[in-house]
Amino acid sequence: MLKKFLLKYFSLLLLFFFCNICSAAEPAQNNISLIDAVRLTIKNQPNIKIQEQEVEIKKGALQTAKGEFDTAVSAFIGAEHKELTYPASEKIKGIIEKLKTDTTTYGVNLNKKLRGGVKIEPQLDVTYTNSSTSPINQYEPTNIGRINFTITVPLLKGKGKKVTTATETAAKKEYEASVLQLRHKTSEYILNTVSTYWEYLASYKILKKRKEAEKNAKRLVVNTQKLIAADKSPGSDLEQIAANSEDKTADRINAEQSFFEAKQKLGIALGISFEKIKQLPLPSDNFSIPQKNNMIDYDKIFEKIIKQALQNRADFLSAKKQEEADKILFEASKNNLLPQIDLKLNAGYEGLSENGNYADTLSALQNNVAGLNYSALLNYEIPVANNIAKGILSQKKAAYNQSIISKKELERNICSNVITALSDLNNGKLSLIKSEKAVLFYKKAVKNEENKLIMGISTIFDLISIEDKLINSALKVISSELKLNKALAYLRFETGSLILNKQNYDSIGIEELTTIPFVN
């Protein structure tokens, strides 16, 4: 009887453990690597492209602001005909009937605003005049040439380089902020891709284990049926073994769904089309495991790593640029409260060319010059209520205060997120260590249960229960590896070291994605 008992259960044991369900098969090579995924994200992610257009918008705004100081050159030409009737007492028939005057004026004007607020306006023009009082009484045509140089100097409102160039300087700061924000957004989507890549790998590994467990469970059902048919096993065993097989199939179905969702999620993160998502290959990289026994004493390195994070976080640097821009506009808006007092200075001369014609009009600029003409004008303007300037000042002050609050809040969050990421990394290491130890213990427990089964002091269902715990423990190892690698990427992101300052995106390597920053 003992021999028959041992033979029956030893046969079941060999059938059930034909495959090593604890082995961690590696994903196929030469498929999609983590670096490939990151580069596809940088190339294809629509949200990164949207932020690139935001940079172009700010670049255009800067160019517009610079346009205030462009040199404007204008040319003009005009003609005028006038007829003046003389009083009857002054008319002489055929000689003095009415005055007819034809005037042609043309010239060139230059307008330039300097960054100190001063405006300069040089102008050159020539007027050709031809008059007559009757067909037989023609006056000699004349050319009058003028050169004028006008300077307008603001004495209060609009005075000084800081005030005049405030819009341009702020626009430059905002453009620089948008470039930094692009780097931060790119870093965000790289983090998302790294996280979804590891989730894709984990779901693939879990699916393989679930398929392996299902295969073994189905084999056990088939061979149990054979043993029952051969009268070597009681028929009552089949229900529980069949139920175990159905459970394993359900687990495999759920794992397939999780793998499908992880694949879709990674495809969305990469920014590729739906058709390409369906063709997305398997992951080729395995989890990167840092020194598990080397815990980070983040109390010692916290200040250092926070300092590095604030120096490298592109969104924090962008917030500082935005604060500087808002401060510039706020300070400049105070100047608008002042009254407008402008000093306008003009100097020039006129020349006259008689008996002239169109061909020699420019000679008027150098002939018969009497002397220098000059004038000075002081213009004073003060708005009574000044509501426009006061309203703008209120808006700029509020915007500046907003940027200060936003920057401080961002700094506070960065500090909290960095220490959380460090803690998450340490706990992820500890969790992985414990999960791997649990797998080793469960493997030994399975061996012990096998021996007990052979000795007849255990049942196949006890062995199945221990094996289920071994499977779950192996899955926890995968989950711990996933959590640890995501924690690494999250720490890199929070410290601004996924994309280092002035680094070309194409130069991002596996080190930036899988190693602990600023520790050595």
XYZ file of C-alpha atoms in Angstrom:
520
model
C 0.000 0.000 0.000
C 2.782 2.424 0.898
C 4.546 1.715 -2.372
C 1.361 2.393 -4.348
C 0.727 5.593 -2.373
C 4.235 6.878 -2.972
C 4.105 6.027 -6.668
C 0.811 7.875 -7.154
C 1.909 11.132 -5.556
C 5.423 11.024 -6.925
C 3.887 10.800 -10.408
C 1.744 13.838 -9.669
C 4.803 15.659 -8.392
C 6.764 15.038 -11.566
C 3.840 16.161 -13.712
C 3.147 19.317 -11.724
C 6.724 20.540 -11.527
C 7.780 19.740 -15.037
C 8.417 23.464 -15.608
C 10.221 25.755 -13.218
C 7.559 28.363 -12.633
C 9.910 30.533 -10.605
C 12.359 31.196 -13.399
C 12.463 34.821 -14.547
C 12.745 34.630 -18.326
C 14.368 37.688 -19.843
C 12.566 39.648 -22.546
C 13.696 39.277 -26.102
C 16.629 41.408 -27.158
C 16.811 43.814 -30.073
C 13.292 45.073 -29.574
C 12.606 48.472 -28.020
C 15.121 49.734 -25.470
C 14.557 52.389 -22.848
C 16.789 54.837 -24.730
C 14.847 54.147 -27.947
C 11.628 54.923 -26.099
C 13.003 58.184 -24.710
C 14.231 59.339 -28.116
C 10.898 58.489 -29.725
C 9.194 60.563 -27.031
C 11.410 63.577 -27.684
C 10.815 63.230 -31.419
C 7.070 62.500 -31.483
C 5.358 63.624 -28.265
C 2.723 66.213 -29.316
C 2.791 68.008 -25.965
C 6.510 68.657 -26.356
C 5.807 70.091 -29.809
C 3.106 72.312 -28.302
C 5.615 73.677 -25.807
C 8.092 74.244 -28.646
C 5.473 76.469 -30.278
C 5.109 78.352 -27.000
C 8.827 79.102 -27.243
C 8.252 80.435 -30.765
C 5.413 82.630 -29.459
C 7.698 84.136 -26.825
C 10.431 84.559 -29.414
C 8.000 86.478 -31.598
C 6.951 88.616 -28.627
C 10.603 89.486 -28.009
C 11.065 90.472 -31.646
C 7.947 92.636 -31.431
C 9.280 94.356 -28.297
C 12.577 95.082 -30.039
C 10.634 96.708 -32.865
C 9.966 99.733 -30.659
C 13.569 100.774 -31.289
C 13.652 100.081 -35.009
C 14.667 102.873 -37.342
C 11.741 103.970 -39.472
C 12.525 105.613 -42.797
C 9.722 107.241 -44.743
C 9.641 109.074 -48.051
C 6.888 111.376 -49.196
C 5.825 113.314 -52.250
C 2.831 115.577 -52.762
C 1.397 118.064 -55.214
C -0.952 120.987 -54.642
C -2.712 123.449 -56.944
C -4.189 126.675 -55.572
C -6.074 129.543 -57.228
C -6.589 132.869 -55.456
C -8.895 135.540 -56.884
C -7.752 139.156 -56.565
C -10.144 141.921 -55.524
C -11.610 143.834 -58.475
C -9.627 146.935 -57.530
C -6.378 145.018 -57.992
C -7.153 143.230 -61.199
C -5.492 144.206 -64.449
C -7.037 142.505 -67.410
C -4.710 140.075 -69.067
C -1.974 140.682 -66.490
C -3.328 140.276 -62.978
C -6.480 138.240 -62.897
C -5.960 135.495 -60.292
C -2.984 133.858 -58.624
C -2.346 130.274 -59.597
C 0.223 128.319 -57.616
C 1.443 124.778 -58.276
C 3.500 123.243 -55.511
C 5.329 119.909 -55.426
C 6.929 118.720 -52.195
C 9.009 115.626 -51.664
C 11.478 114.434 -49.102
C 12.671 111.746 -46.715
C 12.216 111.381 -42.961
C 13.953 109.189 -40.392
C 12.450 108.328 -37.006
C 14.423 106.567 -34.309
C 13.713 105.962 -30.630
C 16.835 105.339 -28.578
C 16.848 102.933 -25.652
C 17.335 105.848 -23.298
C 13.942 107.248 -24.321
C 15.202 110.040 -26.593
C 13.613 110.308 -30.049
C 15.494 111.692 -33.037
C 13.814 112.774 -36.284
C 16.034 114.133 -39.086
C 14.144 115.267 -42.196
C 15.096 116.527 -45.660
C 12.513 117.981 -48.023
C 12.363 120.167 -51.127
C 9.423 122.261 -52.312
C 9.115 123.260 -55.961
C 6.770 126.229 -56.575
C 5.513 127.601 -59.883
C 3.127 130.624 -59.824
C 1.373 132.926 -62.301
C -1.249 135.679 -62.297
C -2.177 135.294 -65.951
C -1.025 133.349 -68.982
C 1.372 136.150 -69.873
C 2.518 136.906 -66.338
C 4.497 133.889 -65.113
C 6.684 133.978 -62.023
C 10.017 132.250 -62.065
C 9.778 128.827 -60.421
C 11.609 128.369 -57.120
C 12.978 125.476 -55.122
C 13.154 125.672 -51.331
C 15.239 123.030 -49.594
C 15.031 122.287 -45.867
C 17.027 120.136 -43.485
C 15.649 119.770 -39.956
C 16.835 117.744 -37.002
C 14.389 117.243 -34.116
C 15.191 115.700 -30.738
C 12.506 114.894 -28.177
C 13.804 114.291 -24.645
C 11.434 112.913 -21.972
C 12.142 114.537 -18.609
C 9.828 112.498 -16.333
C 7.521 109.883 -17.800
C 9.382 107.651 -20.228
C 12.815 108.771 -19.040
C 15.709 106.327 -18.670
C 16.833 103.064 -20.183
C 15.259 100.844 -17.509
C 11.837 102.334 -18.181
C 12.096 102.524 -21.947
C 13.467 99.014 -22.431
C 11.286 97.359 -19.768
C 8.997 95.648 -22.267
C 11.935 94.380 -24.329
C 13.899 93.191 -21.280
C 10.851 91.464 -19.808
C 10.105 89.806 -23.152
C 13.651 88.462 -23.250
C 13.252 87.053 -19.726
C 9.953 85.447 -20.698
C 11.531 83.928 -23.798
C 14.325 82.466 -21.675
C 11.691 81.205 -19.231
C 9.821 79.466 -22.067
C 13.021 77.706 -23.187
C 13.529 76.463 -19.630
C 9.876 75.448 -19.439
C 10.352 73.437 -22.641
C 13.236 71.600 -21.000
C 11.074 70.915 -17.947
C 8.146 69.698 -20.029
C 10.481 67.451 -21.995
C 11.802 66.098 -18.699
C 8.229 65.449 -17.528
C 7.402 63.424 -20.617
C 10.694 61.545 -20.424
C 9.789 60.625 -16.833
C 6.382 59.468 -18.018
C 7.973 57.365 -20.753
C 10.516 55.811 -18.382
C 7.755 54.950 -15.903
C 5.471 53.471 -18.568
C 8.396 51.545 -20.086
C 9.106 49.880 -16.744
C 5.379 49.168 -16.347
C 5.397 47.614 -19.820
C 8.364 45.432 -18.872
C 6.800 44.437 -15.542
C 3.477 43.535 -17.166
C 5.348 41.455 -19.739
C 7.225 39.555 -17.019
C 4.046 39.044 -15.009
C 2.239 37.756 -18.095
C 4.986 35.217 -18.755
C 4.731 33.939 -15.193
C 0.948 33.766 -15.398
C 1.136 31.817 -18.680
C 3.657 29.446 -17.151
C 1.468 28.873 -14.105
C -1.595 28.317 -16.299
C 0.285 25.822 -18.464
C 1.371 23.818 -15.429
C -2.120 23.910 -13.923
C -3.693 22.620 -17.141
C -1.083 19.878 -17.405
C -1.902 18.851 -13.849
C -5.620 18.619 -14.725
C -4.919 16.384 -17.750
C -2.586 14.079 -15.867
C -4.877 13.921 -12.829
C -7.649 12.778 -15.156
C -5.316 10.044 -16.426
C -4.477 8.985 -12.875
C -8.170 8.888 -11.952
C -8.911 6.806 -15.056
C -6.116 4.451 -14.028
C -7.611 4.283 -10.529
C -4.437 5.797 -9.026
C -6.078 8.929 -7.635
C -9.485 9.600 -6.080
C -12.006 11.365 -8.336
C -12.688 13.987 -5.668
C -9.253 15.502 -6.314
C -10.245 16.666 -9.779
C -12.614 19.469 -8.723
C -10.040 21.365 -6.677
C -7.323 20.831 -9.259
C -9.680 22.000 -12.038
C -10.651 25.049 -9.951
C -6.955 25.842 -9.502
C -6.522 25.636 -13.298
C -9.432 28.011 -13.885
C -7.968 30.453 -11.375
C -4.661 30.389 -13.201
C -6.441 31.003 -16.513
C -8.290 33.974 -15.017
C -4.985 35.326 -13.714
C -3.470 34.948 -17.180
C -6.415 36.783 -18.809
C -6.075 39.640 -16.346
C -2.321 39.734 -16.960
C -2.916 39.909 -20.726
C -5.266 42.841 -20.223
C -2.715 44.576 -17.994
C -0.032 43.979 -20.617
C -2.302 45.369 -23.346
C -3.053 48.474 -21.265
C 0.644 48.964 -20.481
C 1.431 48.712 -24.198
C -1.190 51.339 -25.045
C 0.019 53.571 -22.243
C 3.616 53.384 -23.470
C 2.543 54.084 -27.053
C 0.658 57.195 -25.939
C 3.707 58.317 -23.947
C 5.902 57.854 -27.038
C 3.543 60.015 -29.097
C 3.318 57.453 -31.907
C 0.256 56.680 -34.019
C -2.353 54.082 -33.078
C -1.177 51.781 -35.868
C 2.375 51.930 -34.561
C 1.175 51.287 -31.012
C -0.319 47.999 -32.202
C 3.078 47.064 -33.652
C 5.038 48.139 -30.577
C 7.733 45.505 -29.921
C 8.592 43.915 -26.617
C 10.982 45.659 -24.215
C 14.634 44.704 -24.555
C 16.030 46.272 -21.376
C 15.795 44.640 -17.985
C 15.307 46.420 -14.711
C 18.307 48.347 -13.496
C 18.985 47.516 -9.869
C 21.235 49.938 -7.945
C 23.359 48.770 -5.044
C 20.634 47.265 -2.917
C 22.660 47.043 0.255
C 23.859 50.637 0.000
C 21.137 52.667 1.667
C 21.166 56.447 1.174
C 21.521 58.471 4.351
C 19.442 61.316 2.992
C 19.766 63.317 6.221
C 23.435 63.804 5.332
C 22.996 64.616 1.654
C 19.624 66.362 1.803
C 20.957 69.929 1.764
C 23.405 69.098 -1.007
C 20.835 67.387 -3.177
C 18.265 70.171 -2.622
C 20.860 72.744 -3.645
C 21.618 70.745 -6.781
C 17.913 70.326 -7.511
C 17.232 74.064 -7.298
C 20.208 74.732 -9.553
C 19.048 72.203 -12.147
C 15.250 72.155 -12.050
C 14.285 73.910 -15.258
C 10.813 74.815 -13.995
C 12.320 76.527 -10.928
C 14.796 78.422 -13.098
C 11.903 79.337 -15.386
C 9.914 80.615 -12.400
C 12.866 82.809 -11.402
C 13.031 84.243 -14.921
C 9.300 84.940 -14.867
C 9.635 86.663 -11.496
C 12.415 88.851 -12.889
C 10.279 89.725 -15.918
C 7.276 90.649 -13.785
C 9.454 92.742 -11.487
C 10.841 94.700 -14.441
C 7.337 95.470 -15.721
C 6.122 96.374 -12.234
C 8.972 98.811 -11.631
C 8.510 100.360 -15.073
C 4.783 100.819 -14.547
C 5.517 103.128 -11.586
C 7.034 105.581 -14.060
C 3.697 105.873 -15.848
C 2.267 107.678 -12.831
C 4.538 110.655 -13.493
C 3.400 113.588 -15.644
C 4.588 113.768 -19.242
C 7.173 116.545 -19.638
C 9.056 116.490 -22.939
C 11.672 118.891 -24.216
C 11.559 119.189 -27.996
C 14.609 120.734 -29.694
C 14.764 121.549 -33.379
C 17.605 122.820 -35.552
C 17.980 123.199 -39.320
C 18.278 125.516 -42.265
C 16.580 126.451 -45.527
C 18.074 127.118 -48.920
C 16.582 128.768 -52.016
C 17.167 128.124 -55.677
C 15.554 130.657 -58.054
C 14.967 130.144 -61.728
C 15.010 126.471 -60.926
C 13.358 123.465 -62.379
C 12.773 119.910 -61.355
C 16.208 118.845 -62.545
C 18.149 120.987 -60.079
C 15.867 120.949 -57.040
C 18.568 119.554 -54.736
C 20.675 122.646 -55.359
C 18.245 124.458 -53.079
C 19.836 122.652 -50.137
C 23.077 124.589 -50.623
C 22.143 127.863 -52.318
C 21.125 131.065 -50.575
C 21.336 129.582 -47.093
C 20.592 132.431 -44.702
C 21.618 130.792 -41.435
C 20.681 128.304 -38.729
C 17.092 127.976 -37.620
C 16.423 126.549 -34.149
C 13.634 126.274 -31.644
C 12.822 124.743 -28.261
C 9.473 123.573 -26.943
C 8.589 122.282 -23.491
C 5.457 120.155 -23.504
C 3.679 119.341 -20.228
C 0.809 116.883 -19.900
C -0.757 115.443 -16.775
C -3.854 113.257 -16.688
C -6.243 114.317 -13.950
C -7.348 110.901 -12.650
C -4.577 108.863 -14.274
C -6.737 105.723 -14.078
C -4.977 103.947 -16.937
C -1.549 104.205 -15.318
C -2.927 103.290 -11.884
C -4.763 100.285 -13.288
C -1.673 99.031 -15.128
C 0.414 99.463 -11.983
C -2.105 97.447 -9.964
C -2.049 94.640 -12.551
C 1.736 94.521 -12.773
C 2.082 94.512 -8.994
C -0.359 91.604 -8.687
C 1.433 89.669 -11.456
C 4.760 90.217 -9.691
C 3.325 89.032 -6.369
C 1.875 85.980 -8.105
C 5.259 85.042 -9.535
C 6.909 85.400 -6.103
C 4.291 83.158 -4.477
C 4.483 80.616 -7.314
C 8.263 80.400 -7.082
C 8.200 79.914 -3.298
C 5.490 77.280 -3.593
C 7.448 75.462 -6.276
C 10.578 75.532 -4.100
C 8.602 74.142 -1.166
C 7.211 71.331 -3.310
C 10.619 70.501 -4.758
C 12.103 70.115 -1.259
C 9.252 67.859 -0.179
C 9.275 65.811 -3.385
C 13.035 65.269 -3.267
C 13.025 63.891 0.271
C 9.975 61.766 -0.607
C 11.801 60.422 -3.659
C 14.871 59.581 -1.558
C 12.710 57.792 0.992
C 10.853 55.968 -1.769
C 14.166 54.844 -3.233
C 15.452 53.509 0.083
C 12.196 51.734 0.859
C 12.122 50.367 -2.669
C 15.537 48.803 -2.094
C 14.434 47.310 1.232
C 11.219 46.001 -0.307
C 13.156 44.311 -3.116
C 15.608 42.725 -0.669
C 12.757 41.328 1.426
C 10.845 40.111 -1.640
C 13.888 38.270 -2.973
C 14.489 36.678 0.432
C 10.844 35.609 0.530
C 11.280 33.881 -2.845
C 14.291 31.963 -1.530
C 12.377 30.874 1.567
C 9.360 29.816 -0.470
C 11.571 27.793 -2.808
C 12.899 25.936 0.190
C 9.357 25.544 1.491
C 8.319 24.019 -1.836
C 11.193 21.529 -1.626
C 10.170 20.644 1.916
C 6.549 20.209 0.861
C 7.646 17.925 -1.984
C 9.486 15.729 0.484
C 6.502 15.700 2.824
C 4.268 14.714 -0.091
C 6.561 11.842 -0.994
C 6.548 10.744 2.648
C 2.753 10.835 2.650
C 2.401 13.469 5.364
C 1.125 16.186 3.012
C -1.295 16.534 0.097
C -1.042 17.846 -3.406
C -3.300 20.727 -2.337
C -0.858 21.789 0.376
C 1.832 21.820 -2.269
C -0.345 23.877 -4.625
C -0.937 26.384 -1.827
C 2.796 26.793 -1.163
C 3.458 27.076 -4.888
C 0.838 29.843 -5.171
C 2.635 31.732 -2.431
C 5.902 31.249 -4.290
C 4.312 32.621 -7.473
C 2.905 35.615 -5.631
C 6.252 36.234 -3.978
C 7.999 36.122 -7.368
C 5.445 38.628 -8.653
C 6.205 40.856 -5.672
C 9.856 40.818 -6.745
C 8.764 42.150 -10.141
C 6.591 44.780 -8.457
C 9.483 45.791 -6.185
C 11.834 46.060 -9.167
C 9.233 48.207 -10.927
C 8.779 50.453 -7.906
C 12.532 50.832 -7.419
C 13.202 51.774 -11.045
C 10.325 54.232 -11.090
C 11.650 55.729 -7.851
C 15.058 56.192 -9.491
C 13.508 58.016 -12.449
C 11.328 60.095 -10.139
C 14.375 61.120 -8.068
C 16.198 62.061 -11.260
C 13.232 64.174 -12.334
C 12.773 65.881 -8.975
C 16.471 66.795 -8.830
C 16.434 68.127 -12.392
C 18.994 65.555 -13.515
C 17.019 63.739 -16.207
C 18.042 66.522 -18.586
C 21.004 68.408 -17.199
C 21.487 72.115 -17.876
C 22.608 72.917 -21.454
C 22.547 69.217 -22.317
C 21.546 68.190 -25.805
C 18.459 65.990 -25.629
C 20.047 63.512 -28.044
C 22.895 62.928 -25.601
C 20.648 61.470 -22.888
C 22.059 58.098 -21.896
C 21.018 55.172 -19.763
C 22.984 56.636 -16.839
C 20.645 59.628 -16.574
C 17.692 57.259 -16.411
C 18.872 54.500 -14.083
C 21.448 55.831 -11.602
C 21.223 57.776 -8.351
C 22.216 61.444 -8.882
C 24.512 63.622 -6.762
C 25.447 60.875 -4.304
C 29.159 60.430 -4.944
